[in-house]
Structure formats: C-alpha cells, structure tokens
Short mmCIF file of C-alpha atoms and ligand atoms in Angstrom, two decimals:
data_model
loop_
_atom_site.label_atom_id
_atom_site.label_comp_id
_atom_site.label_asym_id
_atom_site.label_seq_id
_atom_site.Cartn_x
_atom_site.Cartn_y
_atom_site.Cartn_z
CA UNK A 440 24.10 -10.90 -21.73
CA UNK A 441 21.95 -13.37 -19.70
CA UNK A 442 18.07 -12.82 -20.98
CA UNK A 443 18.52 -14.68 -24.09
CA UNK A 444 15.66 -15.12 -26.86
CA UNK A 445 15.99 -18.14 -29.51
CA UNK A 446 13.71 -18.18 -32.25
CA UNK A 447 12.76 -21.37 -34.18
CA UNK A 448 10.14 -21.47 -37.22
CA UNK A 449 11.17 -24.61 -39.13
CA UNK A 450 12.72 -28.06 -38.89
CA UNK A 451 16.11 -26.83 -39.55
CA UNK A 452 16.28 -24.36 -37.09
CA UNK A 453 15.28 -26.59 -34.47
CA UNK A 454 18.25 -29.14 -35.04
CA UNK A 455 20.61 -26.22 -35.33
CA UNK A 456 19.31 -24.17 -32.33
CA UNK A 457 19.21 -27.36 -30.11
CA UNK A 458 23.02 -27.54 -29.42
CA UNK A 459 22.89 -23.88 -28.75
CA UNK A 460 19.84 -24.25 -25.95
CA UNK A 461 21.82 -26.92 -24.42
CA UNK A 462 25.02 -25.03 -24.21
CA UNK A 463 23.24 -22.28 -22.65
CA UNK A 464 21.77 -24.83 -20.03
CA UNK A 465 25.37 -26.35 -19.30
CA UNK A 466 26.18 -22.49 -18.49
CA UNK A 467 23.11 -22.29 -16.06
CA UNK A 468 20.84 -20.35 -18.18
CA UNK A 469 17.19 -21.07 -19.51
CA UNK A 470 16.78 -19.48 -22.81
CA UNK A 471 13.04 -18.27 -23.79
CA UNK A 472 12.17 -20.59 -26.90
CA UNK A 473 10.04 -18.51 -29.55
CA UNK A 474 8.48 -21.08 -32.02
CA UNK A 475 6.76 -19.36 -34.93
CA UNK A 476 5.40 -22.34 -35.95
CA UNK A 477 5.92 -21.64 -39.63
CA UNK A 478 6.18 -25.27 -40.04
CA UNK A 479 4.00 -27.71 -38.20
CA UNK A 480 4.07 -31.24 -38.77
CA UNK A 481 7.81 -31.13 -39.69
CA UNK A 482 8.80 -29.34 -36.28
CA UNK A 483 6.38 -30.74 -33.99
CA UNK A 484 8.06 -34.21 -33.72
CA UNK A 485 11.68 -32.54 -33.60
CA UNK A 486 10.77 -30.55 -30.65
CA UNK A 487 9.72 -33.36 -28.88
CA UNK A 488 12.65 -35.73 -29.77
CA UNK A 489 15.19 -33.24 -29.22
CA UNK A 490 13.44 -31.99 -25.69
CA UNK A 491 12.66 -28.54 -26.78
CA UNK A 492 10.20 -26.91 -24.85
CA UNK A 493 8.41 -23.62 -26.58
CA UNK A 494 8.47 -20.55 -24.00
CA UNK A 495 5.96 -19.23 -26.87
CA UNK A 496 4.13 -21.33 -29.67
CA UNK A 497 2.82 -19.03 -31.86
CA UNK A 498 1.53 -21.76 -34.49
CA UNK A 499 1.66 -19.56 -37.61
CA UNK A 500 1.67 -22.14 -40.38
CA UNK A 501 -1.19 -21.93 -43.11
CA UNK A 502 -1.29 -24.36 -45.91
CA UNK A 503 0.60 -23.51 -48.90
CA UNK A 504 1.44 -20.17 -47.29
CA UNK A 505 2.64 -16.85 -49.31
CA UNK A 506 5.92 -15.28 -48.64
CA UNK A 507 4.07 -11.87 -47.76
CA UNK A 508 1.10 -13.28 -45.35
CA UNK A 509 3.56 -15.63 -43.41
CA UNK A 510 5.88 -12.46 -42.79
CA UNK A 511 2.86 -10.36 -41.78
CA UNK A 512 1.79 -13.04 -39.19
CA UNK A 513 5.56 -13.02 -37.80
CA UNK A 514 5.93 -9.59 -37.58
CA UNK A 515 2.55 -9.09 -35.72
CA UNK A 516 2.69 -11.87 -33.55
CA UNK A 517 6.38 -11.75 -32.77
CA UNK A 518 6.13 -8.44 -31.47
CA UNK A 519 3.32 -9.34 -29.16
CA UNK A 520 5.96 -12.19 -28.07
CA UNK A 521 8.66 -9.88 -27.49
CA UNK A 522 6.86 -7.51 -25.69
CA UNK A 523 5.87 -9.97 -23.39
CA UNK A 524 9.19 -11.13 -22.75
CA UNK A 525 11.61 -8.72 -24.00
CA UNK A 526 14.81 -10.58 -23.85
CA UNK A 527 18.26 -8.70 -23.82
CA UNK A 528 19.21 -10.23 -27.33
CA UNK A 529 17.29 -12.35 -29.80
CA UNK A 530 19.15 -15.10 -31.69
CA UNK A 531 17.86 -16.32 -35.15
CA UNK A 532 19.41 -18.78 -36.87
CA UNK A 533 19.85 -19.18 -40.72
CA UNK A 534 17.75 -17.73 -43.49
CA UNK A 535 14.21 -18.48 -43.10
CA UNK A 536 11.34 -16.16 -43.02
CA UNK A 537 10.99 -16.57 -39.41
CA UNK A 538 14.61 -15.49 -38.89
CA UNK A 539 14.37 -12.55 -41.11
CA UNK A 540 11.17 -11.17 -39.64
CA UNK A 541 11.62 -12.01 -36.33
CA UNK A 542 15.08 -10.12 -36.43
CA UNK A 543 13.36 -7.39 -38.03
CA UNK A 544 10.53 -7.29 -35.34
CA UNK A 545 13.65 -7.61 -32.38
CA UNK A 546 15.07 -4.49 -34.35
CA UNK A 547 11.67 -2.20 -34.05
CA UNK A 548 11.38 -3.21 -30.45
CA UNK A 549 14.99 -2.29 -29.90
CA UNK A 550 16.28 -5.70 -28.92
CA UNK A 551 19.84 -6.89 -30.10
CA UNK A 552 19.89 -9.71 -32.70
CA UNK A 553 22.63 -11.98 -32.89
CA UNK A 554 22.60 -14.48 -36.33
CA UNK A 555 23.81 -18.04 -36.09
CA UNK A 556 24.98 -19.22 -39.77
CA UNK A 557 25.82 -15.89 -40.90
CA UNK A 558 27.53 -15.00 -44.12
CA UNK A 559 26.37 -17.56 -46.72
CA UNK A 560 26.17 -16.28 -50.08
CA UNK A 561 25.82 -17.15 -53.41
CA UNK A 562 25.71 -13.61 -54.67
CA UNK A 563 22.45 -13.92 -56.69
CA UNK A 564 19.47 -12.36 -55.06
CA UNK A 565 16.97 -14.66 -56.30
CA UNK A 566 18.84 -17.80 -55.65
CA UNK A 567 18.10 -19.61 -53.42
CA UNK A 568 14.50 -17.83 -52.91
CA UNK A 569 13.71 -15.98 -50.75
CA UNK A 570 16.82 -17.18 -48.55
CA UNK A 571 19.48 -15.36 -49.98
CA UNK A 572 17.65 -12.10 -49.50
CA UNK A 573 16.64 -13.04 -46.13
CA UNK A 574 20.20 -13.94 -45.03
CA UNK A 575 21.26 -10.49 -46.38
CA UNK A 576 18.46 -8.64 -44.27
CA UNK A 577 19.68 -10.50 -41.14
CA UNK A 578 23.34 -9.51 -41.72
CA UNK A 579 21.99 -5.76 -41.74
CA UNK A 580 19.63 -6.12 -38.70
CA UNK A 581 22.34 -8.03 -36.61
CA UNK A 582 24.73 -6.66 -33.96
CA UNK A 583 26.60 -10.05 -33.94
CA UNK A 584 27.26 -12.44 -36.46
CA UNK A 585 28.58 -16.26 -35.89
CA UNK A 586 29.85 -17.15 -39.07
CA UNK A 587 30.33 -20.97 -39.58
CA UNK A 588 33.56 -20.56 -41.78
CA UNK A 589 36.29 -18.27 -42.78
CA UNK A 590 34.60 -17.99 -46.01
CA UNK A 591 31.17 -16.66 -44.60
CA UNK A 592 33.25 -14.22 -42.68
CA UNK A 593 35.14 -13.03 -45.52
CA UNK A 594 31.55 -12.52 -47.27
CA UNK A 595 30.54 -10.33 -44.13
CA UNK A 596 33.59 -8.39 -44.27
CA UNK A 597 33.22 -7.38 -47.96
CA UNK A 598 29.57 -6.30 -47.04
CA UNK A 599 31.12 -3.92 -44.57
CA UNK A 600 30.47 -5.50 -41.32
CA UNK A 601 33.15 -4.61 -38.56
CA UNK A 602 35.22 -8.12 -37.74
CA UNK A 603 34.85 -7.02 -34.15
CA UNK A 604 31.18 -8.03 -34.76
CA UNK A 605 31.94 -11.34 -36.50
CA UNK A 606 32.95 -14.74 -34.66
CA UNK A 607 33.98 -17.90 -36.84
CA UNK A 608 32.49 -20.74 -34.85
CA UNK A 609 31.73 -23.27 -37.27
CA UNK A 610 28.16 -24.79 -37.69
CA UNK A 611 25.93 -25.92 -35.33
CA UNK A 612 24.41 -28.69 -37.45
CA UNK A 613 27.70 -30.72 -36.78
CA UNK A 614 27.34 -30.45 -32.95
CA UNK A 615 23.70 -31.77 -33.30
CA UNK A 616 24.90 -34.71 -35.91
CA UNK A 617 27.72 -35.75 -33.49
CA UNK A 618 25.99 -35.61 -30.35
CA UNK A 619 22.67 -36.99 -31.92
CA UNK A 620 24.62 -39.95 -33.65
CA UNK A 621 27.09 -40.82 -30.74
CA UNK A 622 24.26 -40.67 -27.94
CA UNK A 623 20.65 -40.75 -29.48
CA UNK A 624 20.42 -42.78 -32.68
CA UNK A 625 20.94 -46.14 -30.99
CA UNK A 626 18.29 -45.88 -28.82
CA UNK A 627 15.81 -45.86 -31.62
CA UNK A 628 12.91 -48.48 -31.83
CA UNK A 629 13.12 -50.23 -35.04
CA UNK A 630 11.36 -49.20 -38.27
CA UNK A 631 10.22 -52.15 -40.31
CA UNK A 632 9.87 -50.74 -43.60
CA UNK A 633 12.97 -48.58 -43.59
CA UNK A 634 15.06 -51.44 -41.89
CA UNK A 635 13.89 -53.78 -44.68
CA UNK A 636 15.15 -51.26 -47.17
CA UNK A 637 18.36 -51.15 -45.72
CA UNK A 638 18.69 -54.71 -45.23
CA UNK A 639 18.08 -55.69 -49.09
CA UNK A 640 22.16 -55.33 -49.80
CA UNK A 641 21.48 -52.56 -52.03
CA UNK A 642 23.25 -49.29 -52.12
CA UNK A 643 20.98 -46.53 -50.42
CA UNK A 644 20.63 -43.40 -52.55
CA UNK A 645 19.00 -40.84 -50.11
CA UNK A 646 17.19 -38.03 -51.73
CA UNK A 647 15.47 -34.99 -50.58
CA UNK A 648 14.50 -31.63 -52.11
CA UNK A 649 11.99 -28.57 -51.17
CA UNK A 650 13.41 -25.41 -52.89
CA UNK A 651 11.05 -22.76 -53.73
CA UNK A 652 12.97 -21.94 -57.24
CA UNK A 653 12.87 -25.62 -58.31
CA UNK A 654 9.08 -25.94 -58.16
CA UNK A 655 7.72 -26.80 -61.88
CA UNK A 656 10.29 -27.60 -64.37
CA UNK A 657 13.49 -27.79 -62.47
CA UNK A 658 11.69 -30.09 -60.13
CA UNK A 659 10.31 -32.50 -62.48
CA UNK A 660 13.83 -32.70 -63.95
CA UNK A 661 15.59 -33.55 -61.14
CA UNK A 662 12.81 -36.53 -60.35
CA UNK A 663 13.58 -37.85 -64.05
CA UNK A 664 17.15 -38.07 -62.95
CA UNK A 665 16.47 -39.97 -59.86
CA UNK A 666 13.87 -42.41 -61.94
CA UNK A 667 16.45 -43.14 -64.28
CA UNK A 668 19.20 -43.98 -61.62
CA UNK A 669 16.32 -46.38 -59.87
CA UNK A 670 15.62 -47.86 -63.42
CA UNK A 671 19.11 -48.28 -64.60
CA UNK A 672 20.26 -49.70 -61.11
CA UNK A 673 17.03 -51.60 -60.39
CA UNK A 674 18.78 -54.40 -58.52
CA UNK A 675 21.63 -52.49 -56.85
CA UNK A 676 20.29 -49.33 -55.74
CA UNK A 677 17.36 -48.77 -53.20
CA UNK A 678 16.27 -45.02 -53.02
CA UNK A 679 14.83 -43.81 -50.21
CA UNK A 680 13.05 -40.34 -50.57
CA UNK A 681 11.22 -38.63 -47.51
CA UNK A 682 8.94 -35.98 -49.74
CA UNK A 683 8.85 -32.46 -47.89
CA UNK A 684 5.27 -31.64 -47.09
CA UNK A 685 4.91 -28.52 -48.99
CA UNK A 686 2.03 -29.44 -51.63
CA UNK A 687 4.34 -28.02 -54.48
CA UNK A 688 6.59 -30.50 -53.74
CA UNK A 689 4.16 -33.36 -53.39
CA UNK A 690 2.63 -32.64 -56.70
CA UNK A 691 6.03 -32.62 -58.65
CA UNK A 692 7.30 -35.55 -56.78
CA UNK A 693 4.44 -38.09 -56.83
CA UNK A 694 3.55 -38.58 -60.49
CA UNK A 695 7.21 -39.45 -61.57
CA UNK A 696 8.28 -41.56 -59.02
CA UNK A 697 5.44 -43.31 -57.12
CA UNK A 698 5.71 -46.31 -59.70
CA UNK A 699 9.09 -47.06 -59.49
CA UNK A 700 9.39 -50.31 -57.35
CA UNK A 701 12.95 -49.52 -55.73
CA UNK A 702 11.73 -46.18 -54.96
CA UNK A 703 10.57 -45.72 -51.10
CA UNK A 704 8.75 -42.18 -50.88
CA UNK A 705 7.93 -41.72 -47.52
CA UNK A 706 6.67 -39.04 -45.00
CA UNK A 707 9.32 -36.68 -43.83
CA UNK A 708 11.25 -38.86 -41.13
CA UNK A 709 12.09 -37.78 -37.48
CA UNK A 710 15.27 -35.89 -37.31
CA UNK A 711 16.88 -39.09 -35.54
CA UNK A 712 15.63 -41.65 -38.14
CA UNK A 713 16.98 -39.39 -40.78
CA UNK A 714 20.29 -39.67 -39.42
CA UNK A 715 19.93 -43.17 -39.16
CA UNK A 716 19.34 -43.77 -42.66
CA UNK A 717 22.17 -41.23 -43.89
CA UNK A 718 24.48 -43.46 -42.00
CA UNK A 719 23.48 -46.15 -44.30
CA UNK A 720 23.49 -44.23 -47.27
CA UNK A 721 25.92 -44.63 -50.30
CA UNK A 722 25.01 -41.42 -51.90
CA UNK A 723 22.71 -38.64 -51.15
CA UNK A 724 21.11 -36.31 -53.51
CA UNK A 725 19.58 -33.02 -52.37
CA UNK A 726 19.07 -29.68 -52.45
CA UNK A 727 18.83 -28.94 -48.60
CA UNK A 728 21.73 -26.75 -46.97
CA UNK A 729 21.75 -28.69 -43.51
CA UNK A 730 21.84 -32.18 -45.49
CA UNK A 731 24.68 -30.78 -47.60
CA UNK A 732 26.46 -30.14 -44.21
CA UNK A 733 25.75 -33.15 -42.31
CA UNK A 734 26.67 -35.38 -45.30
CA UNK A 735 30.10 -33.54 -45.33
CA UNK A 736 30.98 -34.37 -41.87
CA UNK A 737 29.84 -38.10 -42.35
CA UNK A 738 31.88 -38.53 -45.45
CA UNK A 739 28.99 -39.32 -47.78
CA UNK A 740 29.38 -38.16 -51.33
CA UNK A 741 26.40 -35.68 -52.31
CA UNK A 742 25.00 -34.75 -55.73
CA UNK A 743 23.49 -30.91 -55.15
CA UNK A 744 20.30 -30.37 -57.51
CA UNK A 745 20.83 -26.68 -57.41
CA UNK A 746 22.21 -23.93 -59.88
CA UNK A 747 23.95 -22.08 -57.27
CA UNK A 748 25.65 -23.12 -54.03
CA UNK A 749 26.54 -21.01 -51.00
CA UNK A 750 28.59 -24.30 -49.49
CA UNK A 751 31.35 -24.24 -51.84
CA UNK A 752 33.68 -25.46 -48.89
CA UNK A 753 32.29 -28.86 -49.47
CA UNK A 754 32.39 -28.97 -53.27
CA UNK A 755 36.04 -27.82 -52.56
CA UNK A 756 36.64 -30.62 -50.63
CA UNK A 757 35.56 -33.00 -53.32
CA UNK A 758 32.60 -34.06 -51.17
CA UNK A 759 29.54 -32.27 -52.66
CA UNK A 760 29.19 -32.07 -56.46
CA UNK A 761 26.75 -29.09 -57.62
CA UNK A 762 24.50 -30.69 -60.58
CA UNK A 763 21.72 -28.47 -60.73
CA UNK A 764 18.16 -29.88 -61.95
CA UNK A 765 19.21 -31.35 -65.09
CA UNK A 766 18.19 -34.99 -65.40
CA UNK A 767 21.28 -36.34 -67.48
CA UNK A 768 23.65 -34.65 -65.34
CA UNK A 769 22.49 -36.21 -61.98
CA UNK A 770 22.29 -39.45 -63.40
CA UNK A 771 25.79 -39.42 -65.19
CA UNK A 772 27.44 -38.08 -61.88
CA UNK A 773 25.41 -40.77 -59.81
CA UNK A 774 26.57 -43.38 -62.31
CA UNK A 775 30.35 -42.41 -61.90
CA UNK A 776 29.82 -42.83 -57.91
CA UNK A 777 28.06 -46.11 -58.14
CA UNK A 778 30.08 -47.75 -60.65
CA UNK A 779 33.70 -46.36 -59.90
CA UNK A 780 34.91 -47.26 -56.72
CA UNK A 781 37.96 -45.54 -56.96
CA UNK A 782 36.43 -42.21 -57.43
CA UNK A 783 33.62 -42.87 -54.91
CA UNK A 784 36.47 -43.56 -52.19
CA UNK A 785 38.32 -40.49 -53.10
CA UNK A 786 35.17 -38.51 -52.72
CA UNK A 787 34.00 -40.45 -49.56
CA UNK A 788 36.23 -38.81 -46.71
CA UNK A 789 34.79 -37.18 -44.13
CA UNK A 790 35.34 -33.71 -43.65
CA UNK A 791 35.27 -30.95 -41.06
CA UNK A 792 34.96 -27.82 -43.47
CA UNK A 793 31.43 -26.81 -41.58
CA UNK A 794 32.57 -27.28 -38.26
CA UNK A 795 34.27 -29.54 -35.44
CA UNK A 796 31.13 -30.05 -33.38
CA UNK A 797 31.83 -27.17 -30.85
CA UNK A 798 30.28 -24.34 -32.19
CA UNK A 799 27.43 -24.07 -29.83
CA UNK A 800 30.03 -23.72 -27.03
CA UNK A 801 32.03 -20.73 -28.68
CA UNK A 802 28.63 -19.09 -29.15
CA UNK A 803 27.50 -19.26 -25.61
CA UNK A 804 30.96 -18.35 -24.62
CA UNK A 805 30.80 -14.74 -26.78
CA UNK A 806 27.49 -14.25 -25.47
CA UNK A 807 28.18 -14.42 -21.83
CA UNK A 808 31.08 -12.10 -22.35
CA UNK A 809 28.52 -9.68 -23.86
CA UNK A 810 27.30 -6.58 -21.87
C1 LIG B 2230 11.06 -23.10 -45.42
C2 LIG B 2230 12.13 -22.13 -45.66
C3 LIG B 2230 13.48 -22.76 -46.08
C4 LIG B 2230 13.97 -23.93 -45.39
C5 LIG B 2230 12.78 -25.09 -45.42
C6 LIG B 2230 13.22 -26.01 -44.36
C7 LIG B 2230 11.42 -19.96 -46.21
C8 LIG B 2230 10.85 -18.84 -47.22
N1 LIG B 2230 11.71 -21.16 -46.56
O1 LIG B 2230 10.62 -23.88 -46.76
O2 LIG B 2230 14.56 -21.85 -46.49
O3 LIG B 2230 15.21 -24.52 -46.28
O4 LIG B 2230 11.80 -24.40 -44.66
O5 LIG B 2230 12.21 -27.29 -44.68
O6 LIG B 2230 11.47 -19.65 -44.66
N2 LIG B 2230 4.35 -27.73 -44.77
C9 LIG B 2230 3.21 -28.28 -44.09
N3 LIG B 2230 3.79 -28.82 -42.74
C10 LIG B 2230 4.87 -28.37 -42.36
C11 LIG B 2230 5.86 -27.39 -42.86
C12 LIG B 2230 5.37 -27.36 -44.31
O7 LIG B 2230 2.17 -28.75 -44.26
O8 LIG B 2230 4.90 -28.88 -41.34
C13 LIG B 2230 3.59 -27.24 -45.85
C14 LIG B 2230 2.53 -26.14 -45.89
O9 LIG B 2230 1.63 -26.14 -46.63
C15 LIG B 2230 3.29 -24.79 -45.87
C16 LIG B 2230 4.29 -25.16 -46.90
O10 LIG B 2230 4.65 -26.27 -46.78
O11 LIG B 2230 2.53 -23.49 -46.39
C17 LIG B 2230 5.49 -24.28 -47.09
O12 LIG B 2230 6.26 -24.18 -45.85
P1 LIG B 2230 7.28 -22.81 -45.77
O13 LIG B 2230 7.87 -22.61 -44.46
O14 LIG B 2230 6.80 -21.50 -46.34
O15 LIG B 2230 8.23 -23.24 -46.58
P2 LIG B 2230 9.41 -24.46 -46.63
O16 LIG B 2230 9.49 -24.75 -48.37
O17 LIG B 2230 9.12 -25.29 -45.86
N1 LIG B 2231 15.77 -34.08 -41.89
C1 LIG B 2231 14.93 -34.89 -40.97
N2 LIG B 2231 13.96 -35.31 -41.82
C2 LIG B 2231 13.95 -35.41 -43.13
C3 LIG B 2231 14.70 -34.86 -43.71
C4 LIG B 2231 15.64 -34.03 -43.30
O1 LIG B 2231 15.13 -34.60 -39.94
O2 LIG B 2231 13.05 -36.38 -43.41
C5 LIG B 2231 16.70 -32.93 -41.36
C6 LIG B 2231 18.18 -33.31 -41.76
O3 LIG B 2231 18.77 -33.86 -40.84
C7 LIG B 2231 18.78 -31.92 -41.72
C8 LIG B 2231 17.54 -30.88 -41.57
O4 LIG B 2231 16.39 -31.77 -41.97
O5 LIG B 2231 19.22 -31.62 -40.21
C9 LIG B 2231 17.75 -29.99 -43.02
O6 LIG B 2231 16.44 -29.55 -42.92
P1 LIG B 2231 15.43 -29.03 -44.63
O7 LIG B 2231 16.49 -29.75 -45.63
O8 LIG B 2231 14.17 -29.08 -44.65
O9 LIG B 2231 16.25 -27.47 -44.66
P2 LIG B 2231 17.43 -26.59 -44.90
O10 LIG B 2231 18.80 -27.12 -44.42
O11 LIG B 2231 17.44 -26.93 -46.44
O12 LIG B 2231 17.17 -25.24 -44.67
#
C-alpha cells in the first residue's frame, strides 16, 4: 500500500501522527496530510514546530462548536478532499470527531481505513463523551487496527474483530515524546516566565483538563482541589496550568484559580515547551489521555481527574491514580505524594506500558506489506 492519506484534526492527533509520517518518509513515501482544522490555535503552532505541511487544510473549527455541526462539516468537506485525492488507505488516530467522521467518509467513498490507537475502552458509552462512542464507531469502520497494548487488543477481540486484522504496536505518542525529548527540546529558546517558575526551587505541579463530561460542577470541583493544593503548599508548590481554549474550560477555571499567587494560568503551550515543563514536574494532574501516556513513559506520577479510565495499564503500574473529579480526593492524593518521599519514589518509576518508542516503524512495516 503506497498511496496513504493521514487525518489530523486536533492537537493530540498531530503529535501522535508526526512519527508515523516521519517513518513513511524514511521508507521513501510521502503521505497526503488531511487537516480537518477541528482545532485551529491549538494545532497550527504544533504543525509548524513538528514540520507537518498539510496537503489540504479544511479549516473547519467554529467557536464553541457543537458535535453535530462539526461532524456534518467534516463529512461534507472530507468527502470532497477524498474525491480529489483518492488515497488507497486513510489512517485515522484516536477517538476525536475528526477521526470518527473521516473514517465514516472513507467508508462511504470505498477507501480502506486503518485505525491507530485502536481498542481503548472504558465500557461506558457516555464517558468519556463522545470519545468512547467515536472509537467504537471507528472500530466498526476500520480494516486494520493498530492497538497500543495487549489490553486494547483483547478489547477488540471481544468485539469480534478478527485477530489477523489487529497489530499490537505500542502508542506512537511515546515515539514522539522520546524523539522530541532527545533531539528537539534542548534547542528551545528560553521562556522567561516559565523558567522563573521552574527556578523557584518549588515542586512543579502541572495541570491540564478539557473533557466535555466534566464541564460544570465536576470542573469546578477539580479546580477547588487544585486551589487547596496551592493554598496548603504555598511555599513549596508552583502550579503551572496551560488552560485549554474551549470557552467552557476557560469559564470554569479562571474564577477559581486566577487569584492564587502560586498558580500560573498560561495559554496552551507549544508541544516542545510542554514536554520541557513536564520534564521539570514533580506531579501531574490531568484528564488528558496523551499526557497520562507521556507521564508514564517519563516516570512522573499522575492524578487522573476522571470517573472512568481507558488507560488502566498505568494505574496497574502504580504511576497513575484515578482520583475522579472530587476536590478532597485530589487534595489528599497530592498531599501524600508531596509529603511522603517513599510513596513518591515507589510511584515515580518510568514505565513502557504504552510503548517503547518504535510503534510508528511497526505501523509502516505492516502497511507496506498490505496489497
Ligand atoms: C477535542 C476532542 C477530544 C480531544 C481534544 C484534544 C472531540 C469530540 N473532542 O476536544 O477528544 O481530547 O480535542 O484537545 O473530538 N478551541 C479554540 N481553538 C482551538 C481548539 C479549540 O478556540 O484551537 C475552542 C473552540 O471554541 C472550539 C472548542 O474549543 O469550538 C471545542 O473544540 P473541540 O475540538 O470541539 O473539542 P475539544 O474539547 O478541544
Ligand atoms: N500538550 C501541549 N500543550 C499543552 C498541553 C498539552 O502540547 O499546553 C500536548 C501533550 O504533550 C500531549 C497532548 O497535547 O501530547 C495531549 O492533548 P490533549 O490533552 O489536548 O488531548 P487528549 O490526549 O486528551 O486527547
């Protein structure tokens, strides 16, 4: 299979697709990159810092977009793009609306689909919302499934997907992380504000959050927990929180956290800057899938502020802890890690549960063998 299309809609898809595109290039191929533009400001700096040039950029984002409107824009515009380019196979990643709707369009256009990061499940159709349904939908549409872990493979087998169509390869996020850490982060120019925070000698607690199912009461409760950590450890901890651009996130976070002197609310960071901050962090509090995977590979303990989790491999390894959106639980878990060094050291062990950094090469090898 030589004429490959790749879909990128959001920040994590760009990061997780980057090493796959590079592996194709190493094999002498140039995949066509279809950027839906589901994200705009979050995506464009990452596309340029990772040197990803769109074959087509559909620029589909609208402010506070609804799932139905976004889906219909993707279906219509991806159909035109696929008719213009007609790749032999379309590669989609993860569980976003871009991934699900692009896979559906490819199916309608009789183009084969391969799914990267296949088989993640919470088994709760509404949590994470709508991602659990998106990835189940992609599993129905895909011809080839690249599962990151044995657990993900098992989930797919239980849904009746034939084992010949599943390849356990690891998660490409680890490929991107190791390459960027070892070759790109050291070339970053200084960011004075973040450097100042990292030079204070305090423990850095890095926070992110953006899940739709948390908007409202749960997000407020998560922020109350973070506020309590900042207040109770005011001379020991510096919180860095790059706030997602979704207006529902901004309106939930700012009223609770903007007045805390040791909480730095920033705009979303570029990918390389985010890795740089992660490398200096003592603890990460997040609902992000990608950040959980990166933190595990780096050995940074994570508190996962979600009610369900599809990345239990890191919980089983002891590096992640599922705390949910409860303020007290978040505070208590953080307090234990910040005050009990022996508990901390047992948890802060790098783990390759999500991959060894070579997933992309395995994916390309499989696809090059396909007819
Ligand atoms: C989306 C994905 C989620 C993924 C996340 C990664 C879906 C349903 N959700 O969630 O799975 O984890 O991306 O970050 O596919 N916005 C901007 N600029 C941007 C990006 C977003 O202003 O560059 C604002 C816009 O108002 C936009 C809103 O955020 O309408 C929501 O964006 P959307 O992509 O629909 O959802 P996310 O919450 O970002
Ligand atoms: N990330 C980033 N800048 C930030 C926050 C996160 O580049 O300010 C990166 C992070 O390294 C990870 C990815 O974004 O690779 C995760 O994306 P996100 O949390 O938006 O989505 P999810 O992984 O939950 O789908």
